């Protein structure tokens, strides 16, 4: 048999290797930014077109490269950063494998201009898919400008696999922020399709965090400082009252490199013990400096995990240092630990006057009659003001009641032994009893009697379903009314969050949220949905951002669905809200006019039936 093994040609090997280093445009961004930092740059400018699919350009004022180096840097295992294996144990650069540029050049059109300080003129090199196209002398400033165009042009499968521009730019912003936060002394800028997303000048750590996440971040930060033999810890943690539902702003940097560590994250979370509201996550920006020999740096270039020699000790140090800081800045007593979450001031009912459900008795009032007879109050922020644009599709609903609402008589529970026990009831309790056909239990359930028994409805889930279907209609067909604000509402979100909001802007306007300005650090809202109050707008948007976890789904359908679910969940009346009879009635009517009254948008059961047979069984 003839020999069949061959060595792969370099460009094929590079293309294969590229798959590991370059998963998406953001991976290129990371490698190029890191190279600029390794080259000692003090200013790094990143330019992106079409979320990196068309162009990723990094310009730095670092060391630049000689003509020979400019050619060599695209070879595999070509690096200036290590010379021998021992160097691996004392590594202070981001890169060291000499793989990134070779990989990137294998799968894109790369254009490099570079000049070291000592040279008069620079080198201009073009490489397409590992193949040198041109090399010429050029005039260029000291430093390096590297442009990566048409990423994956020769691997269509990979190119087609890329996500929408919204998703890809999000990943790029993520990488950019990580690098920018790790190196506040370096100036960075980021432009996308001609828009400036970040312009960060050389600053302190605190200033950099504020510059990246917006002006309001400053007041939220508590400094952390600890110097031990094992680790030098510095940075900031967020005050507990600003903890968010999303895990967005959580950063560990080890020796100026962003890392993820669920274990250390746990240490931080532990330091906040008892200080956080349920399911919220504190922000943190923690910088650890550890002797390079005590960590395993031989990790995969695209991975963000890291191995420490003594993780356990690190955990303890982190936890106690943060605890100490939180205590020192006396942020601890701000929260009310005993607060029952189910009794939290409900969303739409914050400003509502509490009304007692059963005191005002109208003996002729029949909640099962046509809606025209109902005393539907209208007013902002209560259940009755749910836009009543549902078509009555109430056969199913009314069927539950046939037989009892015919006479103009309010049905009461028939007790077999009425005559005997009758004397036990006072006039007053009897009056209340007569109204038992609909009432609220524990400010949470609406109980209603039906032809065959009892209907028990979870008010929050019911309202969520109603709002969800209404919002879907608003977003896709008929825009909702918006209440104009007397003074525009100014809110502050991070650039990344603003990107998500911008992507959702059209849909948000359909539901009544009108932006007059939507840019970083400057969001101005001039109209809000009629169901929420001005003060609730921020929470609503935060919840929304958490639900999108900073990714905009590809399909418009999923996007609308996530949006409607998130808003419905925020706007619905919570358990703990007292509803008056009309509101209870209205909620029930609206629920059964819904397309799917059985389950809330998250698939949870909304109501349960207790038939008289069920009841009879209880008395056997
Ligand atoms: P690594 O960073 O692992 O060494 P790369 O493929 O990223 O490998 O880069 C190869 C080499 O090219 C680097 O070691 C460095 O000498 C040089 N280089 C890359 N980018 C720059 C830059 N922006 N400025 C100066 N030199 C650079
Ligand atoms: Mg590198």
Coordinates of N, CA and C in Angstrom, one line a residue, residues 63 115-121 142:
X63 N 4.7 50.2 20.0 CA 6.1 50.1 19.5 C 6.2 50.0 18.0
X115 N 5.0 51.1 11.9 CA 6.3 51.7 11.9 C 6.8 51.9 13.3
X116 N 8.0 51.4 13.5 CA 8.6 51.6 14.8 C 9.1 53.1 14.9
X117 N 9.3 53.5 16.2 CA 9.7 54.9 16.4 C 11.0 55.3 15.6
X118 N 12.0 54.4 15.6 CA 13.3 54.6 15.0 C 13.2 54.8 13.5
X119 N 12.2 54.3 12.8 CA 12.2 54.3 11.3 C 11.5 55.5 10.8
X120 N 12.0 55.9 9.6 CA 11.4 57.1 9.0 C 10.1 56.8 8.3
X121 N 10.1 55.6 7.6 CA 8.9 55.2 6.9 C 8.4 53.8 7.4
X142 N 4.1 56.4 14.0 CA 4.6 55.3 14.8 C 3.5 54.5 15.5

